[in-house]
Coordinates of C-alpha atoms in Angstrom, one line a residue:
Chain A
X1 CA -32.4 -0.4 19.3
X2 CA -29.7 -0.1 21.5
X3 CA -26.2 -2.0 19.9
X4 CA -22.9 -2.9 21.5
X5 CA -20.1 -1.5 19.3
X6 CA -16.5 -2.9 19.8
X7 CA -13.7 -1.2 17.8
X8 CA -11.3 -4.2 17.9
X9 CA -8.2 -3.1 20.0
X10 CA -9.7 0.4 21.2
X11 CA -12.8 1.2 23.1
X12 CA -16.5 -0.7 23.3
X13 CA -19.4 1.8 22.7
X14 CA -23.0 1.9 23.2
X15 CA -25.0 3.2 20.2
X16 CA -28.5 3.4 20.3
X17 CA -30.5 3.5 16.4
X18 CA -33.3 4.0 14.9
X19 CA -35.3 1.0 13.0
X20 CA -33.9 1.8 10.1
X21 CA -30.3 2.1 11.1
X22 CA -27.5 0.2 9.4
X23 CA -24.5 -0.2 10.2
X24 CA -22.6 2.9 8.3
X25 CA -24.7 4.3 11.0
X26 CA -22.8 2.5 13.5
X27 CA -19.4 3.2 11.9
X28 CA -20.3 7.0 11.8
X29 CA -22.0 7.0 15.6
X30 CA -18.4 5.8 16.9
X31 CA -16.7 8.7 14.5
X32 CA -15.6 6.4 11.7
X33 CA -15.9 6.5 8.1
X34 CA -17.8 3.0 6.9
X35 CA -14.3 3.1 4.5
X36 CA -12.0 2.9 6.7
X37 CA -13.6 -0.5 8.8
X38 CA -15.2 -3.9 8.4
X39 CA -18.1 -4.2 10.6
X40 CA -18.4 -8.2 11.8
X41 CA -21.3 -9.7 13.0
X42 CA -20.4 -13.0 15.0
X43 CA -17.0 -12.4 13.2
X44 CA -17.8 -12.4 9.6
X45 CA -17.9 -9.4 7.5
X46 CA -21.4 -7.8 6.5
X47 CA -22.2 -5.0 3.8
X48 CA -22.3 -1.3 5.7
X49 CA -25.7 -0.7 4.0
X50 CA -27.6 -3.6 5.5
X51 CA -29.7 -2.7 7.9
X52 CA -28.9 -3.9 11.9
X53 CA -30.2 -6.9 13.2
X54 CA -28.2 -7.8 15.9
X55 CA -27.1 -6.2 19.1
X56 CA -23.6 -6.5 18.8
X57 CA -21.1 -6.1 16.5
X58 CA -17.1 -5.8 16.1
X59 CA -15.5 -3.4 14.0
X60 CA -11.8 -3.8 12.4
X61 CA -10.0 -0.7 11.8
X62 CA -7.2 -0.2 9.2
X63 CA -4.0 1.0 9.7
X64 CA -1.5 3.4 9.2
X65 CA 2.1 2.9 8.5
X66 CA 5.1 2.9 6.2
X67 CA 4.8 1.5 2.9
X68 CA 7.3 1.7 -0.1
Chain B
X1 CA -28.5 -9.1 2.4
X2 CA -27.4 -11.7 -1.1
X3 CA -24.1 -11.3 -3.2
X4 CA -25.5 -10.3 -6.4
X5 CA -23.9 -12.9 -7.9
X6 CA -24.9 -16.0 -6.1
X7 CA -27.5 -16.4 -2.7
X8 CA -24.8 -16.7 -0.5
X9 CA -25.1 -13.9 2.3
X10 CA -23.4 -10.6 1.1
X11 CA -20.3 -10.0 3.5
X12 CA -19.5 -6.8 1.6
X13 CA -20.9 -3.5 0.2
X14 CA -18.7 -1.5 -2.8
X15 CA -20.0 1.9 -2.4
X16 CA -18.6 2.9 -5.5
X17 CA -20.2 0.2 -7.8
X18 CA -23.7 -0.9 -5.7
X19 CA -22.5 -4.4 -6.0
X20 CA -22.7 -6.9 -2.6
X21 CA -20.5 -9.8 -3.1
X22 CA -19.9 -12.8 -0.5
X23 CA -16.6 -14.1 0.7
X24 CA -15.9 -16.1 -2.5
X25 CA -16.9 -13.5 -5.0
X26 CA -15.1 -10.5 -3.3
X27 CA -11.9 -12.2 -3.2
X28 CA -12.2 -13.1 -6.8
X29 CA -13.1 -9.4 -7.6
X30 CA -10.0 -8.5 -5.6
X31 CA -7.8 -11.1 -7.9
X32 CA -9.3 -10.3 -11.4
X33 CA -8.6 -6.4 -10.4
X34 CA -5.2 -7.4 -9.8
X35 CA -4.5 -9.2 -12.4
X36 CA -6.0 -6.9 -15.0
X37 CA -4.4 -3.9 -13.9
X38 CA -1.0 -6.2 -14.2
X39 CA -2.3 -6.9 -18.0
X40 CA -3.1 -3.5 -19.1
X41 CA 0.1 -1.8 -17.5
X42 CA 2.1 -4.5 -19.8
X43 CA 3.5 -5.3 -16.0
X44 CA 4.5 -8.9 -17.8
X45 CA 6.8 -8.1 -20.8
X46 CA 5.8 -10.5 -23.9
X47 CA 9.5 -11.3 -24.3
X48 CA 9.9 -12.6 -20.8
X49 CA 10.9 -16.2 -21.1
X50 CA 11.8 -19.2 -18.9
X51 CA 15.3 -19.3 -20.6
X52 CA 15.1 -15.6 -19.9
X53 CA 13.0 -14.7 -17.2
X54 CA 11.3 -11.6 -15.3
X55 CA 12.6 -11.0 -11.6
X56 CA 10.3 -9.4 -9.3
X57 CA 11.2 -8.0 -6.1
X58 CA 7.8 -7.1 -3.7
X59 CA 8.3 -5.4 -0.8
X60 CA 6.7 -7.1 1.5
X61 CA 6.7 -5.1 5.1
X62 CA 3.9 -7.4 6.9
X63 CA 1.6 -5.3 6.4
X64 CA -1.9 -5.9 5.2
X65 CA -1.7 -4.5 1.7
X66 CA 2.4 -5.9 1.0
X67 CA 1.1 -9.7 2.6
X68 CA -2.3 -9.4 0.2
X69 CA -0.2 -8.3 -2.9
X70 CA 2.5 -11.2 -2.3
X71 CA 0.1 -13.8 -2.0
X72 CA -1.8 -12.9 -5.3
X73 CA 1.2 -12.5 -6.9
X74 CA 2.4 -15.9 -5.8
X75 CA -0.9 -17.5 -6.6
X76 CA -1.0 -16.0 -10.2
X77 CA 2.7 -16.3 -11.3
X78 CA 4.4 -18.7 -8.5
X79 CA 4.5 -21.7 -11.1
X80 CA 5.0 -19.3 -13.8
X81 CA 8.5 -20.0 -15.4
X82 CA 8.7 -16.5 -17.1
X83 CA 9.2 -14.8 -13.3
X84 CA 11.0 -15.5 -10.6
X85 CA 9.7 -13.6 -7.7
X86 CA 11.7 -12.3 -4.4
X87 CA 9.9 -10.8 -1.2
X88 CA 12.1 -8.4 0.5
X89 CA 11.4 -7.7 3.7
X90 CA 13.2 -4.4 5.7
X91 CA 13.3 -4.3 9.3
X92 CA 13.5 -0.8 10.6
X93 CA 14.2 -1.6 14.3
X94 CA 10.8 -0.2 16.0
X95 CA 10.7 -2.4 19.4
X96 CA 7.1 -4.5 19.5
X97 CA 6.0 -3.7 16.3
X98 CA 8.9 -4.4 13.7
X99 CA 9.6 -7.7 14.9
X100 CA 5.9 -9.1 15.2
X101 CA 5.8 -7.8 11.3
X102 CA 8.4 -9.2 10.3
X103 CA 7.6 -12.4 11.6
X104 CA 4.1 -12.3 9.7
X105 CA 6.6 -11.6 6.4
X106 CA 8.7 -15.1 7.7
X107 CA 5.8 -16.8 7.9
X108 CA 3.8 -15.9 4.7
X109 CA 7.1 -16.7 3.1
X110 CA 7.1 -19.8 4.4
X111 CA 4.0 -21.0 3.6
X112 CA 4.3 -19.7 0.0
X113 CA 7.4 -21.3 -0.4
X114 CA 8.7 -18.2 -1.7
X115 CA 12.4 -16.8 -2.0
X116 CA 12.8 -14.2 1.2
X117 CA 15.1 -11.5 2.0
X118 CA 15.2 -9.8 4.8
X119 CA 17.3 -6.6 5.5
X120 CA 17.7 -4.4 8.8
X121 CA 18.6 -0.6 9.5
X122 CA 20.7 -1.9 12.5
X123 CA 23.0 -4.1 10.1
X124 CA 23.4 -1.9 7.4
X125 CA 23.4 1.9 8.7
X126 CA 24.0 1.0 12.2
X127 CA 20.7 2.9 13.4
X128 CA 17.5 1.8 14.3
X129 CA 14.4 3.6 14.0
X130 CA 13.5 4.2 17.9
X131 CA 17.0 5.3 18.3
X132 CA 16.9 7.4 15.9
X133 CA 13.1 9.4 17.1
X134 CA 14.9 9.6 20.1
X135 CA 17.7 11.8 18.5
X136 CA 15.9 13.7 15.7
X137 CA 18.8 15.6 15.1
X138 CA 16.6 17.1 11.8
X139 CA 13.5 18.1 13.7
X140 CA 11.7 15.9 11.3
X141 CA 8.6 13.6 11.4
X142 CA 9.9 9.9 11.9
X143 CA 8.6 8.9 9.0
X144 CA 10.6 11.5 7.0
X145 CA 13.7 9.9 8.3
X146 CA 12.3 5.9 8.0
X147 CA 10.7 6.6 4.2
X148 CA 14.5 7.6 3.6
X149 CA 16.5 5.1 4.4
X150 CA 13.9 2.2 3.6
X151 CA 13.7 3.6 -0.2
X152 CA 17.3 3.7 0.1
X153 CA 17.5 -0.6 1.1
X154 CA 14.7 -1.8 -1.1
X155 CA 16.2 0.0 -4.1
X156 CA 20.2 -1.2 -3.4
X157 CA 18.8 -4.6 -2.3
X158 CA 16.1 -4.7 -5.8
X159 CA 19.3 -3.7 -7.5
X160 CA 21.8 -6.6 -6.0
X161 CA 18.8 -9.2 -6.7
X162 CA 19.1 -8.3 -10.4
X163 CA 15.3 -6.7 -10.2
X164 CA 13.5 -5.9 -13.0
X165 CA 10.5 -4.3 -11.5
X166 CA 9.9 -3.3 -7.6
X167 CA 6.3 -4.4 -6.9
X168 CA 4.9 -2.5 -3.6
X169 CA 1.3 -2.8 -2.2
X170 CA -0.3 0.8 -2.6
X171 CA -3.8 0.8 -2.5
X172 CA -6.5 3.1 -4.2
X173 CA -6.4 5.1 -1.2
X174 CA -2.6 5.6 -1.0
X175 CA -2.8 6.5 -4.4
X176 CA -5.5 8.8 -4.4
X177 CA -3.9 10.7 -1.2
X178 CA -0.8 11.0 -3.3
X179 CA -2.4 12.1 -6.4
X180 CA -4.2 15.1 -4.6
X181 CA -1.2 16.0 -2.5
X182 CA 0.7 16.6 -5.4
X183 CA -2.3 18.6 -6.7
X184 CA -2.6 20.4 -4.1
X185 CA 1.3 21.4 -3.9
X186 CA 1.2 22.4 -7.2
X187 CA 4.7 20.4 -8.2
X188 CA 4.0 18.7 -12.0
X189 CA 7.5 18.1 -11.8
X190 CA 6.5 15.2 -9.1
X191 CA 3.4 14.3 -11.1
X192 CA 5.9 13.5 -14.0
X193 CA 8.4 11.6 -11.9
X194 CA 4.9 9.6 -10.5
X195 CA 3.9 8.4 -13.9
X196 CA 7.3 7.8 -14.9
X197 CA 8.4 6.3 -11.7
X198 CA 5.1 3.9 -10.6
X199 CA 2.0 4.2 -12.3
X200 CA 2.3 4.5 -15.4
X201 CA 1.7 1.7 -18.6
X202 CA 4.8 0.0 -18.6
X203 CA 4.9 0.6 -22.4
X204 CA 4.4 4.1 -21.8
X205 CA 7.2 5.6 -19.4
X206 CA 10.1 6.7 -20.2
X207 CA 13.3 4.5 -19.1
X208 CA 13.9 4.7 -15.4
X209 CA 17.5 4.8 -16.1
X210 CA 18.9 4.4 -12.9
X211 CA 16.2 3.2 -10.6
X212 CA 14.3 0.1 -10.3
X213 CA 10.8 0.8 -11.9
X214 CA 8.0 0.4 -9.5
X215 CA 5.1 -1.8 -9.9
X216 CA 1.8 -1.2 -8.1
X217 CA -0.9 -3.7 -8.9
X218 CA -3.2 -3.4 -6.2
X219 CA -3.8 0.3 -6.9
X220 CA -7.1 0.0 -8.0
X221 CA -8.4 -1.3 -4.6
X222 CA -9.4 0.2 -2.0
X223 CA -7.8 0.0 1.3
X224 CA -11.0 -1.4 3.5
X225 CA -11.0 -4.1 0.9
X226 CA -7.5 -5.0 1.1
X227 CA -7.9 -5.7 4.8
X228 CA -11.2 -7.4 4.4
X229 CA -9.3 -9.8 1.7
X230 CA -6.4 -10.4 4.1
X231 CA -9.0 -11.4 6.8
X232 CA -11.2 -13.4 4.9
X233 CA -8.1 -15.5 3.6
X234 CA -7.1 -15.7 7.2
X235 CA -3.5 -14.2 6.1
X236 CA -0.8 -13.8 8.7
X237 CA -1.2 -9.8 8.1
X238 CA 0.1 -7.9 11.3
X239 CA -2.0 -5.0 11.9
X240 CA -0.8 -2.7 14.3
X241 CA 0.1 0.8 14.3
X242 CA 3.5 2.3 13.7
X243 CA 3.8 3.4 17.0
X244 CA 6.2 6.7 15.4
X245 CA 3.3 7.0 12.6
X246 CA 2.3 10.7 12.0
X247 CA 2.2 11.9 8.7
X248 CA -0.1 15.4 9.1
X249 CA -0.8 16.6 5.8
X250 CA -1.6 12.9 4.3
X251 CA -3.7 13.0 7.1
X252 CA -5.3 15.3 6.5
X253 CA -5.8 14.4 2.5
X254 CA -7.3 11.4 3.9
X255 CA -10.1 12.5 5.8
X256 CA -10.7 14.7 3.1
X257 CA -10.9 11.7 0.9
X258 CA -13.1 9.6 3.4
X259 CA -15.5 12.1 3.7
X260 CA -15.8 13.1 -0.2
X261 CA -16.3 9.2 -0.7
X262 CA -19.1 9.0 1.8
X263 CA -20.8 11.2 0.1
X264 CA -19.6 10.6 -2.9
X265 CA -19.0 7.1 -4.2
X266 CA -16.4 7.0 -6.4
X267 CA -14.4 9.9 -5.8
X268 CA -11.1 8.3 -5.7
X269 CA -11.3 5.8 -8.7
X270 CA -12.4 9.3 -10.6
X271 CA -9.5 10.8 -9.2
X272 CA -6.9 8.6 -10.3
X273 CA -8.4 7.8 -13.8
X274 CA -8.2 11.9 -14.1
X275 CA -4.7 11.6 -12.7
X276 CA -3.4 9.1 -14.8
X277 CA -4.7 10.8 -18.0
X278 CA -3.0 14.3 -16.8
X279 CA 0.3 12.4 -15.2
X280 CA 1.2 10.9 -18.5
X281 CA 0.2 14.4 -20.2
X282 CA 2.4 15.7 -17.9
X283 CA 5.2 13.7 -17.9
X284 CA 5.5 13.8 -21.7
X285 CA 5.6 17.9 -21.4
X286 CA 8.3 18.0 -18.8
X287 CA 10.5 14.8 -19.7
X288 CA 14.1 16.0 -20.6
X289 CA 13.4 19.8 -19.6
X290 CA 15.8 20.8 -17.0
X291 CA 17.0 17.2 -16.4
X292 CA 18.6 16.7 -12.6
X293 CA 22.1 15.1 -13.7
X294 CA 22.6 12.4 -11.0
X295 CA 25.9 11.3 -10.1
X296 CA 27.1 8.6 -6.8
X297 CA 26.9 10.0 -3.7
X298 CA 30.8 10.5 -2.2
X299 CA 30.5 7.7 0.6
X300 CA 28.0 5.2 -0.6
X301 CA 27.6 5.4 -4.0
X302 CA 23.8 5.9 -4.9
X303 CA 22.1 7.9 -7.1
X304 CA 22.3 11.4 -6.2
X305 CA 21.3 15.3 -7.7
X306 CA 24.2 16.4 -5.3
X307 CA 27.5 15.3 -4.2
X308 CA 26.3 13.2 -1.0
X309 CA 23.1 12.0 -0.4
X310 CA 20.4 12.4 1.8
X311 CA 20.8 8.8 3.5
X312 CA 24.3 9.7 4.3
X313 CA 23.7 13.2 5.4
X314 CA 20.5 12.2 7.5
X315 CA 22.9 9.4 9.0
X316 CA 26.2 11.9 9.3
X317 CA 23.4 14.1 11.5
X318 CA 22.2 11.4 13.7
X319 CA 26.1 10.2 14.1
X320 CA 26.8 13.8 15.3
X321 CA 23.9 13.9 18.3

């Protein structure tokens, strides 16, 4: 199925996946690790192993910076 | 996809442990890791009393992980009469980031109802850190110079709020990077001053002596989830960039880490359990063997190996461009 991908403040991708897809698979098809985001659906969180059942989704990088 | 604990949709998958939690029972996994980790670090000293009591400085930079640790530290010990708890907050002078972060720190503050500090570059070294990219009189990354003088405010401020422990919100994955980095460089004398500095059992490091011991309860959390708890208690966490942020090598280790944790779940809790076993082997082998005397630095009166130190020099440097 073909799935709009939205990496919250940076670009909006198309993936395209298979049946069985999930949404690691979206993470990973945009070059992201599924441990560095939270992939929303209709803005709430869901678990990277699920498998995709919608055709859109947002996903909320971390960031970097100074810490001490 | 169900929590495993209840039939509320799953809004989260731990990799490392199979489980699928909801909202509610991810944010209470986050807590009780928290809090446990506080507990079996001794973190709470059992002679800390309300006539007598425990203060706390947390280092809270706006940040997702610093805004998450406050606010569980504030919900677990903010009535608590044995602590008294302090957020200090440093502003570094980075035009449209610092000030949006530090008003996230104003405002969590605020609603917590919790005593605030907040400290600038600008007012006490007369620099600010876009000024001072510009300059780079040392040839340095930027956050070479920043890490500087921000450890240099948090542990003189820690010290004039009569702190007895500096609580900062590294994550498993800021851990992890550390603890291979100082692998990989092969320095056990860092390793020692780790465990002895900030992760070890309170009970079981050595006196810091002349610096503030650091307290890192969040450490056994991963970063992803520290930002998914921050969002799904709506926290006013600002999230952008550090627009000077480059820091190559960690970098680097934290690909490497991404990608052994894909593959392999659990890679960096096995790292730091291993770590922490060998840090505290460590530390015990090279405590008191070739002992850095420090002395105060000439101009500002720090803790220093040498006669001035490296604030002042890196400031003396940027003075002289």
């Amino acid at each position: 199925m073909d799935v709009t991908v939205e990496v919250v403040g940076e670009e909006t991708h198309e993936v395209t996946v298979g049946d069985d897809g999930t949404y690691a698979d979206l993470v990973k098809a945009v070059d992201l690790s599924p441990h560095e985001v939270s992939v929303l659906v209709d803005g709430r969180p869901v678990p990277e192993d699920q498998p995709v059942e919608v055709d859109r989704v947002k996903v909320l990088r971390l960031i970097k910076g100074g810490r001490d | 996809m169900e929590c495993d604990k209840c039939s509320r949709d799953a809004v989260m998958h731990a990799a490392y442990s199979g489980a699928h939690l909801c909202d509610d029972h991810f944010c209470a996994s986050v807590e009780k890791r928290v809090r446990r980790r506080i507990r079996e670090d001794n973190m709470l000293p059992r002679d800390a009393t309300p006539e007598d009591p425990q203060t706390w400085v947390i280092g809270l930079s706006g940040g997702k992980d610093s805004v998450v640790l406050t606010h569980i530290l504030d919900e677990t010990f903010g009535r608590d009469p044995r602590i008294e708890l302090v957020a200090l907050t440093i502003h570094e002078g980075i035009q449209g980031y610092r000030d949006k972060s530090v008003d996230a720190c104003v405002e969590l503050a605020d609603d917590l109802d919790i005593r605030h500090e907040v400290v600038s570059y600008e007012e006490e070294f007369g620099v600010q850190m876009d000024d001072v990219v510009q300059k780079d009189p040392e040839n340095m990354a930027a956050c070479a110079y920043c890490g500087v003088f921000r450890r240099d405010l948090l542990e003189r401020f820690a010290d004039e709020l009569d702190a007895d422990k500096l609580f900062t919100g590294h994550n498993l994955d800021d851990e992890a990077q550390t603890a291979l980095m100082n692998f990989f460089e092969g320095d056990l004398r860092q390793v020692a001053k780790h465990f002895d500095a900030s992760i070890g059992d309170f009970e079981k490091r050595r006196d810091a002596g002349d610096f503030i011991p650091r307290a890192k309860p969040l450490r056994d959390v991963p970063e992803k989830e520290v930002a998914l708890y921050a969002h799904l208690k709506d926290l006013p966490a600002h999230i952008t960039e550090c627009p000077h942020s480059s820091e190559a090598y960690r970098g680097e280790i934290q690909q490497l880490l991404l990608k052994l944790e894909e593959n392999h779940p659990g890679t960096r809790h096995s790292i730091m359990a291993g770590y922490e076993e060998l840090a505290e082997l460590v530390a015990d082998e090279y405590r008191g063997d070739g002992q850095v005397d420090l002395n105060e630095c000439e101009r500002c009166g720090s803790k220093t190996a040498s006669d001035v130190c490296r604030k002042c020099r890196l400031l003396e440097s940027i003075e002289a461009v």
